Amino acid sequence: MRLTQRKLTIRYSAVLIGFLLLFIVTVYLLLHYLLMNQQKQQLNSWLEQQVYSLHESREHGQGKKGFIGGGGNPGGGVRSGGNEIAGFVADTSGNLLALNADTLNLVSEIENAMKDVYSDSYTSVGEATEYWTIWVDNNETTAAADQDNGGESTAESALVGGKSKLLVAGRAIVEEGQMLGVMYGAKDITAQHRLFQWLLAVLAAVAVLFAGLAVFLSHQMSSKAMIPVKRSFARQREFVADASHELRTPLSVLLSSVDALEMEGVGEGEPFARKVLHNMRDEAKRMIRLSDSLLTLARSDSGAATLRITDFDLGAVAERIADSLRPMAVSKEITLRYERTGPLPYCGDSERLSQLLVILLDNAIKYTPDGGLIELSVFQMEVKGQKLVIEVRDTGIGIKPEDRERIFERFYREEKSRARELGGHGLGLSIAKWIVEAHGGTIEVTSTSGEGSIFRVELPNLR
């Protein structure tokens, strides 16, 4: 149940966090688009104004004087405090010239940064506006600007201090089908860049905060969702326990009746009647084992099953179980080998551990072909405290890698048709796992398909 609730919490959290991230990314990208689009529109308007002014000056006979910076200032530049736009022109020789006088000090800094831009864009820029972003180091520019202002830095000094990020727009100057050059406008967007950095940090903090809130809400929702599931599971568990208990009594009576009929000699001399009685006994025993398994699992789920802790010799218990199952192995010409080396004192539930050994050996006998070998080993291991190890090795059909993690699930059978033929219900290994975990131990399986399996159990001493 806890695993199911944990999975629900993870799924709910993933959905909520996914929507949260989608919202944050959408908001960030939308704001970025709107603000940058505004800056681009300002640059585009400025370029249109400058190109128009340039054409006007040429029509009035000013010629190239106003174009190449011989003291002219087409358009006069656009100044709005920190939003100043620096204008530049690349002539037909590829020389980059300042357009407005206030940006003459920036040419040396921006020329290197824009070298790749205008060298690559000179042949590609058309009458439509193209945009780039560049970084410039304007420390020298700041000193020059301060000197021109009498040593006082003003708010209107362009691109002052450290690294500046510029949004550059370019537009071809075409007259009578002839390209005269490229007009560039550079706008400082450092403040906007820093704003987006702060916005990203704030949104990241909000995302972390709301992600934690989403996990909390997901846990609450999964808890509420599990309430009817727990009730249904409890009713199912009670039904299985009651049904198993009620079935066991008539099955025991049926088995006793079959034994009584055989003791009275019923069916002697009649092969068919003897076969019917034999089949009835086998089916009754199989149903009793199934009801016992269901009852054990129902009690383990409800927490009603408890361990009866006593001191006993696990080696002697293993020897007794091996001897009791050896006739079953001999009937398939399987060698069941167990060598007791001496007493193995252990503190635990002897009845449950006997059941564990029966399950492991019974499985090994069922899935080992005729003439195979099964080895049972029980020994002490001194690793981080005293532990007892139980190993069951067989030369059976083995377990496929994809089935190895599922064999301890209830009612799971690797080959259902084969399991039905062998009388398995898919409950034995799940009960074995519960017994081991109830003792604080671990159970693992290593197997190679077609070569056999090794079930290894490690049990701490409960004393």
XYZ file of C-alpha atoms in Angstrom:
463
model
C 0.000 0.000 0.000
C 2.846 2.378 0.807
C 4.449 1.626 -2.540
C 1.165 2.370 -4.328
C 0.754 5.653 -2.446
C 4.354 6.586 -3.220
C 3.770 5.940 -6.919
C 0.605 8.063 -6.853
C 2.488 10.871 -5.108
C 5.245 10.763 -7.718
C 2.752 10.823 -10.585
C 0.701 13.662 -9.117
C 3.888 15.620 -8.387
C 5.185 15.055 -11.911
C 1.946 16.357 -13.435
C 1.772 19.445 -11.196
C 5.466 20.282 -11.566
C 5.195 19.744 -15.326
C 2.359 22.283 -15.596
C 4.276 24.659 -13.306
C 7.413 24.490 -15.457
C 5.339 24.930 -18.606
C 3.725 28.047 -17.116
C 7.068 29.521 -15.999
C 8.760 28.859 -19.345
C 5.777 30.351 -21.200
C 5.798 33.499 -19.038
C 9.562 33.935 -19.396
C 9.571 33.453 -23.164
C 6.537 35.701 -23.622
C 8.091 38.546 -21.602
C 11.397 38.079 -23.407
C 9.663 38.234 -26.776
C 7.597 41.313 -25.919
C 10.508 43.304 -24.480
C 12.984 42.375 -27.204
C 10.372 43.031 -29.873
C 9.910 46.524 -28.426
C 13.670 47.148 -28.654
C 13.735 45.876 -32.234
C 10.863 48.149 -33.198
C 12.718 51.151 -31.766
C 15.841 50.236 -33.727
C 13.852 49.638 -36.898
C 12.148 53.052 -36.591
C 15.520 54.692 -36.002
C 17.022 53.004 -39.075
C 14.096 54.077 -41.234
C 14.543 57.658 -40.024
C 18.301 57.626 -40.680
C 18.013 56.069 -44.132
C 15.311 58.587 -45.045
C 17.453 61.475 -43.755
C 20.409 60.171 -45.726
C 18.422 60.081 -48.950
C 17.081 63.580 -48.229
C 20.575 64.980 -47.677
C 21.839 63.442 -50.910
C 18.891 64.854 -52.848
C 19.707 68.352 -51.518
C 23.262 68.134 -52.771
C 25.138 67.240 -49.585
C 26.445 64.102 -51.296
C 28.711 61.833 -49.391
C 29.742 64.488 -46.945
C 26.823 63.716 -44.682
C 27.126 60.052 -45.368
C 30.717 59.363 -44.425
C 31.006 61.496 -41.345
C 32.763 64.566 -42.694
C 31.221 66.490 -39.821
C 27.650 65.627 -40.813
C 25.141 63.992 -38.560
C 22.178 62.646 -40.552
C 19.207 62.338 -38.317
C 21.141 63.895 -35.475
C 21.189 60.630 -33.501
C 18.471 59.577 -31.082
C 19.103 60.140 -27.379
C 16.876 59.149 -24.505
C 19.204 58.786 -21.542
C 20.240 55.152 -21.086
C 18.271 54.185 -24.234
C 20.668 55.990 -26.645
C 21.041 54.414 -30.059
C 24.526 54.470 -31.579
C 24.536 54.760 -35.375
C 27.177 53.285 -37.684
C 27.633 52.964 -41.426
C 29.687 50.419 -43.333
C 30.655 51.973 -46.671
C 31.298 50.100 -49.890
C 34.907 49.532 -48.826
C 33.794 47.796 -45.644
C 34.950 50.603 -43.350
C 32.876 51.115 -40.226
C 32.227 54.809 -39.488
C 30.434 56.595 -36.669
C 27.216 58.254 -37.700
C 26.353 60.492 -34.766
C 29.126 62.433 -33.028
C 28.285 61.155 -29.551
C 29.299 57.645 -30.589
C 32.704 58.439 -32.115
C 34.392 57.171 -28.938
C 32.644 53.818 -29.328
C 33.912 52.997 -32.801
C 37.170 51.350 -31.684
C 35.363 49.158 -29.149
C 32.432 48.167 -31.324
C 34.391 47.786 -34.547
C 36.095 44.594 -33.355
C 32.868 43.204 -31.920
C 30.957 43.994 -35.119
C 33.691 42.916 -37.507
C 32.189 39.475 -37.996
C 28.700 40.947 -38.173
C 29.241 43.433 -40.962
C 31.746 41.293 -42.859
C 29.227 38.437 -42.982
C 26.140 40.598 -43.313
C 27.369 43.104 -45.888
C 26.400 40.866 -48.784
C 23.319 39.358 -47.114
C 21.624 42.392 -45.550
C 18.856 43.726 -47.749
C 16.396 46.547 -47.418
C 14.659 44.475 -44.704
C 16.128 44.949 -41.223
C 18.382 42.203 -39.803
C 19.209 41.845 -36.081
C 22.197 40.580 -34.027
C 23.332 40.717 -30.411
C 26.979 41.397 -29.463
C 29.020 42.021 -26.301
C 31.483 44.934 -26.039
C 34.034 45.847 -23.382
C 33.571 49.588 -22.993
C 35.923 50.458 -20.120
C 38.037 52.672 -22.407
C 34.854 54.220 -23.753
C 33.813 55.205 -20.253
C 37.077 57.071 -19.652
C 36.790 58.891 -22.959
C 33.208 59.834 -22.294
C 34.096 61.141 -18.816
C 36.927 63.234 -20.282
C 34.614 64.787 -22.860
C 32.183 65.663 -20.078
C 34.776 67.486 -18.035
C 35.589 64.478 -15.879
C 31.986 64.014 -14.769
C 30.077 60.888 -15.717
C 26.519 61.618 -16.796
C 23.473 59.389 -17.063
C 23.482 60.088 -20.800
C 26.958 58.657 -21.435
C 26.443 55.784 -23.832
C 27.260 52.225 -22.819
C 29.110 53.074 -19.619
C 30.829 50.473 -17.423
C 32.167 46.931 -17.926
C 30.620 44.604 -20.482
C 27.624 45.818 -22.424
C 25.223 43.773 -24.485
C 24.137 45.481 -27.681
C 21.223 44.782 -29.944
C 22.432 45.613 -33.444
C 20.169 46.146 -36.448
C 21.380 46.467 -40.023
C 19.685 47.747 -43.155
C 21.065 48.206 -46.656
C 21.261 51.689 -48.190
C 20.156 51.330 -51.799
C 19.797 54.151 -54.275
C 18.727 53.683 -57.886
C 19.398 49.956 -57.599
C 22.961 50.504 -56.353
C 24.028 49.502 -52.841
C 25.845 52.384 -51.166
C 26.492 50.700 -47.824
C 24.822 49.297 -44.728
C 23.296 51.359 -41.946
C 23.690 49.875 -38.454
C 22.045 50.883 -35.204
C 23.363 49.631 -31.846
C 21.237 49.824 -28.707
C 22.406 48.994 -25.207
C 20.176 46.216 -23.798
C 22.397 45.394 -20.815
C 19.697 46.517 -18.385
C 17.149 44.299 -20.092
C 19.605 41.403 -20.056
C 20.166 41.811 -16.308
C 16.415 42.118 -15.811
C 15.912 38.770 -17.506
C 18.669 37.236 -15.375
C 16.930 38.441 -12.217
C 13.580 37.323 -13.602
C 14.994 33.870 -14.323
C 16.392 33.644 -10.766
C 13.061 34.736 -9.284
C 11.118 32.278 -11.440
C 13.550 29.498 -10.468
C 13.012 30.282 -6.769
C 9.254 30.343 -7.316
C 9.510 27.018 -9.167
C 11.385 25.409 -6.263
C 8.883 26.789 -3.744
C 5.853 25.658 -5.701
C 7.490 22.304 -6.508
C 7.717 21.642 -2.768
C 4.107 22.727 -2.401
C 3.160 20.445 -5.306
C 4.828 17.467 -3.622
C 2.976 18.229 -0.376
C -0.371 18.560 -2.170
C 0.346 15.386 -4.154
C 0.979 13.510 -0.927
C -2.307 14.783 0.481
C -4.198 13.854 -2.683
C -2.641 10.387 -2.819
C -3.537 9.847 0.843
C -7.168 10.701 0.127
C -7.157 8.559 -3.018
C -5.822 5.608 -1.020
C -8.640 5.707 1.567
C -11.194 3.759 -0.541
C -8.403 1.527 -1.844
C -7.347 0.658 1.705
C -10.935 -0.065 2.682
C -11.425 -2.289 -0.337
C -8.133 -4.052 0.329
C -9.092 -4.578 3.974
C -12.421 -6.135 2.947
C -10.639 -8.313 0.414
C -8.094 -9.392 3.026
C -10.822 -10.265 5.509
C -12.689 -12.232 2.855
C -9.577 -14.207 1.888
C -8.798 -14.960 5.526
C -12.379 -16.029 6.305
C -12.720 -18.049 3.109
C -9.394 -19.802 3.669
C -10.345 -20.637 7.232
C -13.804 -21.876 6.251
C -12.454 -23.946 3.358
C -9.836 -25.645 5.480
C -12.354 -27.402 7.730
C -14.366 -29.221 5.005
C -11.161 -30.020 3.115
C -9.672 -31.585 6.229
C -12.876 -33.598 6.688
C -12.707 -34.691 3.039
C -9.080 -35.781 3.406
C -9.879 -37.682 6.603
C -12.798 -39.388 4.851
C -10.572 -40.522 2.000
C -8.041 -41.889 4.487
C -10.844 -43.700 6.339
C -12.134 -45.270 3.113
C -8.655 -46.507 2.257
C -8.224 -47.939 5.755
C -11.506 -49.804 5.355
C -10.195 -51.355 2.168
C -12.605 -49.577 -0.141
C -11.384 -49.868 -3.701
C -9.173 -52.892 -3.160
C -9.191 -54.971 -6.287
C -10.834 -52.119 -8.215
C -8.155 -50.041 -9.939
C -10.594 -47.325 -10.988
C -11.933 -46.772 -7.459
C -8.416 -46.772 -6.036
C -7.349 -44.204 -8.624
C -10.329 -41.985 -7.793
C -9.518 -42.085 -4.074
C -5.862 -41.328 -4.783
C -6.782 -38.319 -6.935
C -9.237 -37.105 -4.291
C -6.521 -37.208 -1.649
C -4.056 -35.312 -3.850
C -6.591 -32.610 -4.727
C -7.672 -32.260 -1.103
C -4.056 -31.832 -0.011
C -3.453 -29.303 -2.794
C -6.502 -27.269 -1.776
C -5.445 -27.378 1.879
C -2.004 -26.054 0.932
C -3.615 -23.290 -1.123
C -5.952 -22.268 1.711
C -3.034 -22.317 4.161
C -0.996 -20.087 1.822
C -3.854 -17.622 1.387
C -4.444 -17.540 5.132
C -0.738 -16.898 5.775
C -0.644 -13.998 3.306
C -3.887 -12.520 4.654
C -2.491 -12.588 8.185
C 0.814 -11.083 7.072
C -1.018 -8.223 5.322
C -3.144 -7.487 8.370
C -0.204 -7.701 10.743
C -1.915 -10.482 12.662
C 0.813 -12.980 11.837
C 3.488 -12.961 14.523
C 6.728 -14.842 14.942
C 7.189 -17.303 17.777
C 10.802 -16.694 18.697
C 12.618 -19.667 20.220
C 16.153 -21.054 20.331
C 16.613 -24.101 18.118
C 19.105 -25.923 15.916
C 18.533 -24.772 12.335
C 20.852 -27.509 11.069
C 18.626 -30.192 12.574
C 15.511 -28.549 11.104
C 17.134 -28.440 7.654
C 18.086 -32.116 7.922
C 14.516 -33.087 8.884
C 12.995 -31.127 5.991
C 15.498 -32.571 3.502
C 14.721 -36.118 4.672
C 10.969 -35.546 4.387
C 11.230 -34.248 0.800
C 13.838 -36.730 -0.393
C 11.224 -39.354 -1.459
C 9.676 -36.743 -3.784
C 13.112 -36.078 -5.281
C 13.880 -39.791 -5.602
C 10.631 -40.301 -7.545
C 12.122 -38.018 -10.231
C 15.607 -39.553 -9.869
C 16.842 -36.241 -8.469
C 19.709 -36.227 -5.978
C 18.871 -34.071 -2.945
C 22.094 -33.443 -1.077
C 22.483 -31.945 2.382
C 25.474 -32.480 4.637
C 25.048 -31.422 8.225
C 28.361 -30.224 9.638
C 27.223 -29.692 13.208
C 24.759 -27.743 15.323
C 23.695 -24.332 14.042
C 22.017 -22.548 16.945
C 19.576 -19.877 15.871
C 16.957 -17.710 17.530
C 13.827 -17.342 15.395
C 10.525 -18.934 14.429
C 11.305 -22.597 13.753
C 7.879 -23.293 12.221
C 8.139 -20.439 9.714
C 11.722 -21.308 8.802
C 10.667 -24.926 8.273
C 7.997 -23.601 5.900
C 10.668 -21.520 4.147
C 12.872 -24.576 3.586
C 9.911 -26.609 2.307
C 8.998 -23.866 -0.196
C 12.550 -23.518 -1.543
C 13.203 -27.261 -1.810
C 9.740 -28.014 -3.217
C 10.255 -25.388 -5.941
C 13.680 -26.805 -6.750
C 12.271 -30.337 -7.088
C 9.364 -29.166 -9.263
C 11.518 -27.243 -11.734
C 14.506 -29.599 -11.892
C 14.333 -32.210 -14.663
C 14.697 -35.922 -13.961
C 18.209 -36.934 -13.001
C 19.132 -33.458 -11.749
C 20.913 -32.329 -8.590
C 19.742 -30.162 -5.681
C 22.123 -28.999 -2.950
C 21.002 -27.501 0.359
C 23.571 -25.590 2.419
C 23.117 -23.975 5.833
C 26.101 -22.231 7.431
C 27.169 -19.283 9.556
C 28.707 -16.127 8.094
C 30.663 -13.605 10.154
C 30.041 -10.359 8.262
C 28.869 -7.299 10.221
C 27.464 -9.505 12.928
C 26.594 -13.172 12.995
C 24.327 -14.320 10.184
C 22.978 -17.662 9.058
C 22.915 -18.382 5.352
C 20.600 -20.809 3.573
C 21.413 -21.704 -0.024
C 19.443 -23.946 -2.363
C 21.198 -24.791 -5.636
C 19.567 -26.733 -8.443
C 20.281 -27.778 -12.012
C 16.772 -26.908 -13.159
C 15.380 -24.920 -16.057
C 16.564 -21.611 -14.625
C 14.819 -18.250 -14.601
C 14.815 -15.706 -17.407
C 16.328 -12.287 -16.543
C 13.032 -10.470 -17.190
C 11.224 -12.805 -14.759
C 13.821 -12.674 -11.994
C 12.423 -9.534 -10.335
C 8.826 -10.764 -10.487
C 9.057 -14.286 -9.122
C 8.387 -13.012 -5.585
C 5.096 -11.391 -6.644
C 1.871 -13.096 -5.638
C 0.318 -15.436 -8.187
C 3.140 -14.772 -10.635
C 4.250 -17.831 -12.573
C 6.895 -17.779 -15.281
C 5.171 -20.501 -17.311
C 1.545 -20.741 -16.227
C 0.761 -23.942 -18.103
C 3.826 -25.708 -16.671
C 3.079 -24.369 -13.183
C -0.473 -25.722 -13.330
C 0.861 -29.122 -14.357
C 3.222 -29.075 -11.375
C 0.486 -27.938 -8.986
C 1.879 -24.464 -8.295
C -0.235 -21.438 -7.403
C 2.395 -18.689 -7.525
C 2.238 -18.034 -3.763
C 5.176 -19.991 -2.391
C 7.987 -17.530 -3.080
C 5.913 -14.539 -1.933
C 5.377 -16.356 1.386
C 9.090 -17.193 1.510
C 9.961 -13.533 1.035
C 7.574 -12.505 3.820
C 9.113 -15.073 6.213
C 12.636 -13.852 5.437
C 11.736 -10.165 5.785
C 9.839 -10.856 9.016
C 13.142 -12.187 10.391
C 14.966 -9.068 9.148
C 16.787 -10.989 6.436
C 17.167 -10.886 2.670
C 16.462 -13.354 -0.123
C 18.133 -13.191 -3.519
C 18.176 -15.347 -6.615
C 20.841 -15.787 -9.265
C 20.007 -17.873 -12.271
C 21.007 -18.738 -15.797
C 18.260 -19.905 -18.102
C 18.706 -23.606 -18.806
C 21.466 -24.080 -16.221
C 19.773 -23.761 -12.843
C 19.178 -21.326 -10.000
C 20.619 -20.379 -6.617
C 18.335 -19.030 -3.894
C 20.331 -17.402 -1.105
C 18.799 -16.357 2.220
C 20.694 -14.362 4.861
C 19.159 -14.241 8.341
C 20.367 -12.180 11.306
C 20.119 -13.801 14.701
C 17.096 -12.359 16.551
C 18.542 -13.039 19.984
